[in-house]
A tleap script that builds the chain and sets N, CA, C and O, in Angstrom:
source leaprc.protein.ff14SB
mol = sequence {
  NMET PRO ALA THR HIE LEU ILE ILE HIE GLY
  ARG VAL HIE GLY VAL PHE TYR ARG ASP TRP
  THR VAL ARG THR ALA ARG GLU LEU GLY LEU
  ALA GLY TRP VAL ARG ASN LEU PRO ASP GLY
  THR VAL GLU ALA HIE LEU GLU GLY GLU ALA
  GLN ALA VAL GLY ALA MET ILE ALA LEU MET
  HIE ASP GLY PRO PRO ALA ALA ARG VAL ASP
  ARG ILE GLU GLN SER GLU VAL ALA ALA GLU
  GLY LEU ASP ARG PHE VAL ARG CARG
}
set mol.1.N position { -12.250 7.779 -53.675 }
set mol.1.CA position { -11.043 7.627 -52.811 }
set mol.1.C position { -11.403 6.713 -51.691 }
set mol.1.O position { -12.419 6.938 -51.034 }
set mol.2.N position { -10.598 5.651 -51.422 }
set mol.2.CA position { -10.849 4.811 -50.249 }
set mol.2.C position { -10.560 5.519 -48.973 }
set mol.2.O position { -9.863 6.533 -48.941 }
set mol.3.N position { -11.093 4.984 -47.936 }
set mol.3.CA position { -10.905 5.558 -46.558 }
set mol.3.C position { -10.420 4.363 -45.739 }
set mol.3.O position { -10.468 3.208 -46.162 }
set mol.4.N position { -9.942 4.718 -44.520 }
set mol.4.CA position { -9.406 3.724 -43.637 }
set mol.4.C position { -10.243 3.756 -42.352 }
set mol.4.O position { -10.548 4.822 -41.817 }
set mol.5.N position { -10.609 2.545 -41.869 }
set mol.5.CA position { -11.321 2.403 -40.609 }
set mol.5.C position { -10.376 1.757 -39.656 }
set mol.5.O position { -9.709 0.788 -40.018 }
set mol.6.N position { -10.286 2.272 -38.401 }
set mol.6.CA position { -9.366 1.774 -37.398 }
set mol.6.C position { -10.106 1.475 -36.073 }
set mol.6.O position { -11.043 2.173 -35.684 }
set mol.7.N position { -9.645 0.421 -35.415 }
set mol.7.CA position { -10.046 0.156 -33.988 }
set mol.7.C position { -8.711 0.078 -33.266 }
set mol.7.O position { -7.861 -0.764 -33.556 }
set mol.8.N position { -8.561 1.010 -32.296 }
set mol.8.CA position { -7.330 1.094 -31.521 }
set mol.8.C position { -7.564 0.448 -30.125 }
set mol.8.O position { -8.479 0.810 -29.386 }
set mol.9.N position { -6.684 -0.525 -29.817 }
set mol.9.CA position { -6.786 -1.276 -28.573 }
set mol.9.C position { -5.610 -0.863 -27.622 }
set mol.9.O position { -4.488 -0.595 -28.051 }
set mol.10.N position { -5.939 -0.833 -26.356 }
set mol.10.CA position { -4.885 -0.492 -25.357 }
set mol.10.C position { -5.465 0.411 -24.316 }
set mol.10.O position { -6.673 0.400 -24.082 }
set mol.11.N position { -4.603 1.216 -23.669 }
set mol.11.CA position { -5.107 2.244 -22.746 }
set mol.11.C position { -5.318 3.531 -23.526 }
set mol.11.O position { -4.440 4.389 -23.620 }
set mol.12.N position { -6.517 3.628 -24.080 }
set mol.12.CA position { -6.860 4.770 -24.953 }
set mol.12.C position { -8.065 5.558 -24.549 }
set mol.12.O position { -8.478 6.477 -25.256 }
set mol.13.N position { -8.639 5.212 -23.416 }
set mol.13.CA position { -9.749 5.959 -22.826 }
set mol.13.C position { -9.178 6.774 -21.647 }
set mol.13.O position { -8.346 6.250 -20.907 }
set mol.14.N position { -9.579 7.976 -21.460 }
set mol.14.CA position { -9.141 8.752 -20.288 }
set mol.14.C position { -7.712 9.308 -20.412 }
set mol.14.O position { -7.142 9.776 -19.427 }
set mol.15.N position { -7.149 9.258 -21.594 }
set mol.15.CA position { -5.747 9.721 -21.718 }
set mol.15.C position { -5.655 10.746 -22.879 }
set mol.15.O position { -4.579 10.979 -23.430 }
set mol.16.N position { -6.809 11.347 -23.233 }
set mol.16.CA position { -6.824 12.415 -24.298 }
set mol.16.C position { -6.539 11.888 -25.688 }
set mol.16.O position { -6.123 12.637 -26.571 }
set mol.17.N position { -6.763 10.595 -25.882 }
set mol.17.CA position { -6.438 9.977 -27.206 }
set mol.17.C position { -7.286 10.631 -28.285 }
set mol.17.O position { -6.770 10.969 -29.350 }
set mol.18.N position { -8.575 10.816 -28.032 }
set mol.18.CA position { -9.440 11.387 -29.081 }
set mol.18.C position { -9.085 12.806 -29.388 }
set mol.18.O position { -9.047 13.172 -30.562 }
set mol.19.N position { -8.821 13.636 -28.398 }
set mol.19.CA position { -8.433 15.014 -28.628 }
set mol.19.C position { -7.107 15.113 -29.424 }
set mol.19.O position { -6.950 15.917 -30.344 }
set mol.20.N position { -6.191 14.261 -29.014 }
set mol.20.CA position { -4.869 14.166 -29.716 }
set mol.20.C position { -5.086 13.791 -31.198 }
set mol.20.O position { -4.455 14.342 -32.101 }
set mol.21.N position { -6.007 12.829 -31.406 }
set mol.21.CA position { -6.235 12.339 -32.724 }
set mol.21.C position { -6.886 13.486 -33.582 }
set mol.21.O position { -6.506 13.656 -34.740 }
set mol.22.N position { -7.823 14.241 -33.047 }
set mol.22.CA position { -8.451 15.308 -33.802 }
set mol.22.C position { -7.360 16.345 -34.195 }
set mol.22.O position { -7.274 16.757 -35.352 }
set mol.23.N position { -6.538 16.752 -33.213 }
set mol.23.CA position { -5.547 17.807 -33.478 }
set mol.23.C position { -4.535 17.263 -34.541 }
set mol.23.O position { -4.194 17.982 -35.480 }
set mol.24.N position { -4.086 16.074 -34.400 }
set mol.24.CA position { -3.050 15.535 -35.259 }
set mol.24.C position { -3.596 15.261 -36.689 }
set mol.24.O position { -2.893 15.493 -37.673 }
set mol.25.N position { -4.777 14.797 -36.788 }
set mol.25.CA position { -5.453 14.595 -38.070 }
set mol.25.C position { -5.642 15.868 -38.810 }
set mol.25.O position { -5.402 15.921 -40.016 }
set mol.26.N position { -6.065 16.903 -38.135 }
set mol.26.CA position { -6.283 18.215 -38.746 }
set mol.26.C position { -4.944 18.792 -39.210 }
set mol.26.O position { -4.895 19.379 -40.291 }
set mol.27.N position { -3.841 18.652 -38.437 }
set mol.27.CA position { -2.530 19.108 -38.829 }
set mol.27.C position { -2.087 18.414 -40.143 }
set mol.27.O position { -1.395 19.012 -40.967 }
set mol.28.N position { -2.495 17.164 -40.311 }
set mol.28.CA position { -2.086 16.371 -41.487 }
set mol.28.C position { -3.073 16.593 -42.659 }
set mol.28.O position { -2.916 16.016 -43.734 }
set mol.29.N position { -4.066 17.422 -42.426 }
set mol.29.CA position { -5.061 17.696 -43.514 }
set mol.29.C position { -6.031 16.570 -43.795 }
set mol.29.O position { -6.567 16.476 -44.899 }
set mol.30.N position { -6.257 15.739 -42.845 }
set mol.30.CA position { -7.208 14.622 -42.969 }
set mol.30.C position { -8.650 15.005 -42.605 }
set mol.30.O position { -8.890 15.950 -41.854 }
set mol.31.N position { -9.589 14.250 -43.157 }
set mol.31.CA position { -10.982 14.355 -42.817 }
set mol.31.C position { -11.317 13.069 -42.110 }
set mol.31.O position { -10.583 12.088 -42.234 }
set mol.32.N position { -12.400 13.046 -41.373 }
set mol.32.CA position { -12.908 11.909 -40.722 }
set mol.32.C position { -13.438 12.097 -39.335 }
set mol.32.O position { -13.919 13.183 -39.010 }
set mol.33.N position { -13.372 11.082 -38.495 }
set mol.33.CA position { -13.903 11.184 -37.154 }
set mol.33.C position { -13.182 10.173 -36.191 }
set mol.33.O position { -12.499 9.238 -36.611 }
set mol.34.N position { -13.386 10.432 -34.915 }
set mol.34.CA position { -12.893 9.498 -33.906 }
set mol.34.C position { -13.902 9.425 -32.765 }
set mol.34.O position { -14.523 10.435 -32.432 }
set mol.35.N position { -14.077 8.254 -32.160 }
set mol.35.CA position { -15.009 8.191 -31.045 }
set mol.35.C position { -14.514 6.974 -30.119 }
set mol.35.O position { -13.837 6.054 -30.578 }
set mol.36.N position { -14.895 7.047 -28.829 }
set mol.36.CA position { -14.737 5.994 -27.924 }
set mol.36.C position { -15.798 4.920 -28.086 }
set mol.36.O position { -16.956 5.231 -28.363 }
set mol.37.N position { -15.427 3.687 -27.919 }
set mol.37.CA position { -16.430 2.608 -27.959 }
set mol.37.C position { -16.626 2.056 -26.566 }
set mol.37.O position { -15.706 2.153 -25.754 }
set mol.38.N position { -17.781 1.478 -26.240 }
set mol.38.CA position { -17.988 0.972 -24.870 }
set mol.38.C position { -17.049 -0.108 -24.406 }
set mol.38.O position { -16.903 -0.318 -23.202 }
set mol.39.N position { -16.427 -0.780 -25.295 }
set mol.39.CA position { -15.519 -1.871 -24.898 }
set mol.39.C position { -14.095 -1.370 -24.508 }
set mol.39.O position { -13.200 -2.177 -24.256 }
set mol.40.N position { -13.909 -0.054 -24.465 }
set mol.40.CA position { -12.628 0.494 -24.106 }
set mol.40.C position { -11.718 0.750 -25.242 }
set mol.40.O position { -10.590 1.187 -25.016 }
set mol.41.N position { -12.138 0.501 -26.502 }
set mol.41.CA position { -11.309 0.847 -27.646 }
set mol.41.C position { -11.725 2.166 -28.241 }
set mol.41.O position { -12.750 2.731 -27.859 }
set mol.42.N position { -10.965 2.647 -29.144 }
set mol.42.CA position { -11.265 3.873 -29.896 }
set mol.42.C position { -11.430 3.501 -31.363 }
set mol.42.O position { -10.646 2.735 -31.923 }
set mol.43.N position { -12.445 4.050 -31.954 }
set mol.43.CA position { -12.767 3.825 -33.407 }
set mol.43.C position { -12.444 5.100 -34.170 }
set mol.43.O position { -12.745 6.198 -33.700 }
set mol.44.N position { -11.836 4.966 -35.339 }
set mol.44.CA position { -11.546 6.181 -36.143 }
set mol.44.C position { -11.792 5.846 -37.644 }
set mol.44.O position { -11.703 4.711 -38.112 }
set mol.45.N position { -12.099 6.924 -38.315 }
set mol.45.CA position { -12.319 6.852 -39.822 }
set mol.45.C position { -11.469 7.987 -40.384 }
set mol.45.O position { -11.653 9.160 -40.061 }
set mol.46.N position { -10.509 7.578 -41.259 }
set mol.46.CA position { -9.600 8.565 -41.854 }
set mol.46.C position { -9.799 8.669 -43.450 }
set mol.46.O position { -9.863 7.664 -44.158 }
set mol.47.N position { -9.882 9.876 -43.905 }
set mol.47.CA position { -9.954 10.147 -45.311 }
set mol.47.C position { -8.945 11.192 -45.704 }
set mol.47.O position { -8.816 12.207 -45.019 }
set mol.48.N position { -8.215 10.976 -46.803 }
set mol.48.CA position { -7.200 11.931 -47.256 }
set mol.48.C position { -6.192 11.307 -48.144 }
set mol.48.O position { -6.373 10.179 -48.602 }
set mol.49.N position { -5.135 12.009 -48.399 }
set mol.49.CA position { -4.013 11.499 -49.230 }
set mol.49.C position { -3.386 10.302 -48.555 }
set mol.49.O position { -3.235 10.282 -47.333 }
set mol.50.N position { -3.025 9.319 -49.328 }
set mol.50.CA position { -2.476 8.074 -48.803 }
set mol.50.C position { -1.287 8.358 -47.878 }
set mol.50.O position { -1.174 7.764 -46.806 }
set mol.51.N position { -0.421 9.250 -48.288 }
set mol.51.CA position { 0.785 9.506 -47.472 }
set mol.51.C position { 0.398 10.104 -46.075 }
set mol.51.O position { 0.992 9.755 -45.055 }
set mol.52.N position { -0.563 10.965 -46.071 }
set mol.52.CA position { -1.005 11.586 -44.795 }
set mol.52.C position { -1.723 10.494 -43.912 }
set mol.52.O position { -1.509 10.428 -42.702 }
set mol.53.N position { -2.544 9.679 -44.540 }
set mol.53.CA position { -3.202 8.606 -43.802 }
set mol.53.C position { -2.147 7.644 -43.196 }
set mol.53.O position { -2.258 7.243 -42.037 }
set mol.54.N position { -1.148 7.292 -43.983 }
set mol.54.CA position { -0.068 6.425 -43.495 }
set mol.54.C position { 0.687 7.015 -42.332 }
set mol.54.O position { 1.039 6.342 -41.362 }
set mol.55.N position { 0.925 8.333 -42.478 }
set mol.55.CA position { 1.664 9.060 -41.381 }
set mol.55.C position { 0.787 9.098 -40.067 }
set mol.55.O position { 1.284 8.943 -38.951 }
set mol.56.N position { -0.496 9.308 -40.279 }
set mol.56.CA position { -1.365 9.362 -39.116 }
set mol.56.C position { -1.473 8.008 -38.389 }
set mol.56.O position { -1.463 7.939 -37.160 }
set mol.57.N position { -1.571 6.984 -39.158 }
set mol.57.CA position { -1.613 5.611 -38.569 }
set mol.57.C position { -0.362 5.298 -37.821 }
set mol.57.O position { -0.424 4.716 -36.738 }
set mol.58.N position { 0.818 5.676 -38.376 }
set mol.58.CA position { 2.071 5.455 -37.724 }
set mol.58.C position { 2.110 6.238 -36.355 }
set mol.58.O position { 2.547 5.701 -35.337 }
set mol.59.N position { 1.653 7.482 -36.376 }
set mol.59.CA position { 1.608 8.278 -35.129 }
set mol.59.C position { 0.616 7.696 -34.142 }
set mol.59.O position { 0.880 7.747 -32.941 }
set mol.60.N position { -0.496 7.151 -34.569 }
set mol.60.CA position { -1.528 6.596 -33.711 }
set mol.60.C position { -1.020 5.364 -32.942 }
set mol.60.O position { -1.612 4.981 -31.933 }
set mol.61.N position { 0.077 4.741 -33.416 }
set mol.61.CA position { 0.604 3.630 -32.629 }
set mol.61.C position { 1.229 4.092 -31.312 }
set mol.61.O position { 1.373 3.305 -30.376 }
set mol.62.N position { 1.602 5.388 -31.247 }
set mol.62.CA position { 2.099 5.953 -29.982 }
set mol.62.C position { 1.009 6.793 -29.263 }
set mol.62.O position { 0.799 6.669 -28.057 }
set mol.63.N position { 0.340 7.635 -30.042 }
set mol.63.CA position { -0.675 8.525 -29.486 }
set mol.63.C position { -0.139 9.519 -28.456 }
set mol.63.O position { 1.065 9.776 -28.435 }
set mol.64.N position { -0.974 10.074 -27.620 }
set mol.64.CA position { -0.487 11.037 -26.643 }
set mol.64.C position { 0.343 10.337 -25.550 }
set mol.64.O position { 0.290 9.112 -25.444 }
set mol.65.N position { 1.109 11.088 -24.733 }
set mol.65.CA position { 2.036 10.537 -23.768 }
set mol.65.C position { 1.490 9.505 -22.841 }
set mol.65.O position { 2.184 8.529 -22.556 }
set mol.66.N position { 0.205 9.667 -22.317 }
set mol.66.CA position { -0.363 8.759 -21.336 }
set mol.66.C position { -0.930 7.495 -21.943 }
set mol.66.O position { -1.219 6.542 -21.220 }
set mol.67.N position { -1.097 7.464 -23.259 }
set mol.67.CA position { -1.705 6.288 -23.882 }
set mol.67.C position { -0.721 5.141 -24.006 }
set mol.67.O position { 0.494 5.336 -23.964 }
set mol.68.N position { -1.265 3.940 -24.159 }
set mol.68.CA position { -0.527 2.760 -24.460 }
set mol.68.C position { -1.334 1.971 -25.514 }
set mol.68.O position { -2.355 1.356 -25.205 }
set mol.69.N position { -0.872 2.008 -26.692 }
set mol.69.CA position { -1.537 1.324 -27.878 }
set mol.69.C position { -0.994 -0.088 -27.909 }
set mol.69.O position { 0.218 -0.276 -28.015 }
set mol.70.N position { -1.821 -1.041 -27.824 }
set mol.70.CA position { -1.397 -2.490 -27.907 }
set mol.70.C position { -1.447 -2.915 -29.379 }
set mol.70.O position { -0.527 -3.568 -29.870 }
set mol.71.N position { -2.486 -2.556 -30.054 }
set mol.71.CA position { -2.637 -2.941 -31.482 }
set mol.71.C position { -3.665 -2.045 -32.150 }
set mol.71.O position { -4.475 -1.404 -31.482 }
set mol.72.N position { -3.625 -2.008 -33.476 }
set mol.72.CA position { -4.575 -1.278 -34.287 }
set mol.72.C position { -5.127 -2.202 -35.365 }
set mol.72.O position { -4.353 -2.719 -36.170 }
set mol.73.N position { -6.409 -2.422 -35.409 }
set mol.73.CA position { -7.073 -3.146 -36.506 }
set mol.73.C position { -7.370 -2.083 -37.595 }
set mol.73.O position { -7.873 -0.992 -37.326 }
set mol.74.N position { -7.027 -2.476 -38.834 }
set mol.74.CA position { -7.174 -1.547 -39.918 }
set mol.74.C position { -7.863 -2.241 -41.117 }
set mol.74.O position { -7.537 -3.368 -41.488 }
set mol.75.N position { -8.832 -1.506 -41.701 }
set mol.75.CA position { -9.512 -2.015 -42.948 }
set mol.75.C position { -9.825 -0.841 -43.824 }
set mol.75.O position { -10.037 0.273 -43.345 }
set mol.76.N position { -9.854 -1.101 -45.160 }
set mol.76.CA position { -10.264 -0.126 -46.153 }
set mol.76.C position { -11.746 -0.105 -46.247 }
set mol.76.O position { -12.380 -1.160 -46.261 }
set mol.77.N position { -12.323 1.058 -46.311 }
set mol.77.CA position { -13.787 1.208 -46.417 }
set mol.77.C position { -14.072 2.307 -47.456 }
set mol.77.O position { -13.162 2.952 -47.976 }
set mol.78.N position { -15.322 2.484 -47.723 }
set mol.78.CA position { -15.728 3.531 -48.650 }
set mol.78.C position { -15.657 4.900 -47.945 }
set mol.78.O position { -16.022 5.029 -46.776 }
set mol.79.N position { -15.184 5.907 -48.676 }
set mol.79.CA position { -15.128 7.263 -48.193 }
set mol.79.C position { -16.525 7.792 -47.963 }
set mol.79.O position { -17.456 7.489 -48.710 }
set mol.80.N position { -16.659 8.608 -46.890 }
set mol.80.CA position { -17.927 9.246 -46.618 }
set mol.80.C position { -18.006 10.677 -47.201 }
set mol.80.O position { -19.028 11.351 -47.068 }
set mol.81.N position { -16.961 11.105 -47.818 }
set mol.81.CA position { -16.951 12.430 -48.411 }
set mol.81.C position { -16.920 13.555 -47.391 }
set mol.81.O position { -17.533 14.604 -47.588 }
set mol.82.N position { -16.193 13.325 -46.287 }
set mol.82.CA position { -16.161 14.347 -45.225 }
set mol.82.C position { -15.193 15.452 -45.562 }
set mol.82.O position { -14.268 15.264 -46.353 }
set mol.83.N position { -15.410 16.627 -44.952 }
set mol.83.CA position { -14.562 17.771 -45.302 }
set mol.83.C position { -13.743 18.263 -44.081 }
set mol.83.O position { -13.005 19.241 -44.194 }
set mol.84.N position { -13.869 17.606 -42.950 }
set mol.84.CA position { -13.090 17.993 -41.801 }
set mol.84.C position { -13.015 16.763 -40.809 }
set mol.84.O position { -13.709 15.760 -40.974 }
set mol.85.N position { -12.183 16.905 -39.839 }
set mol.85.CA position { -11.993 15.838 -38.826 }
set mol.85.C position { -12.649 16.197 -37.531 }
set mol.85.O position { -12.393 17.289 -37.024 }
set mol.86.N position { -13.508 15.331 -36.935 }
set mol.86.CA position { -14.248 15.665 -35.786 }
set mol.86.C position { -14.219 14.536 -34.743 }
set mol.86.O position { -13.954 13.373 -35.046 }
set mol.87.N position { -14.503 14.943 -33.510 }
set mol.87.CA position { -14.625 14.020 -32.410 }
set mol.87.C position { -16.129 13.705 -32.290 }
set mol.87.O position { -16.953 14.617 -32.227 }
set mol.88.N position { -16.473 12.423 -32.260 }
set mol.88.CA position { -17.864 12.026 -32.086 }
set mol.88.C position { -18.137 11.598 -30.726 }
set mol.88.O position { -19.268 11.229 -30.410 }
savepdb mol mol.pdb
quit
């Protein structure tokens, strides 16, 4: 199963974007991870059903109320075989 790698640009640090991502991904039944990067972006890895991944990406364009997402870079990558979604 392919997975999706994302880099989220905008105001995504200090606005609970990672916590929101973990909660939302778990609600959608996705596995993967999310983490802050030193350059002010957020990196995420999503694994799961294509429909759930698509829904998650659509939601990530808005994120939590205090966030401002300017753009999301997306690429297909190999699945890591994860069984849950975590914050790194």
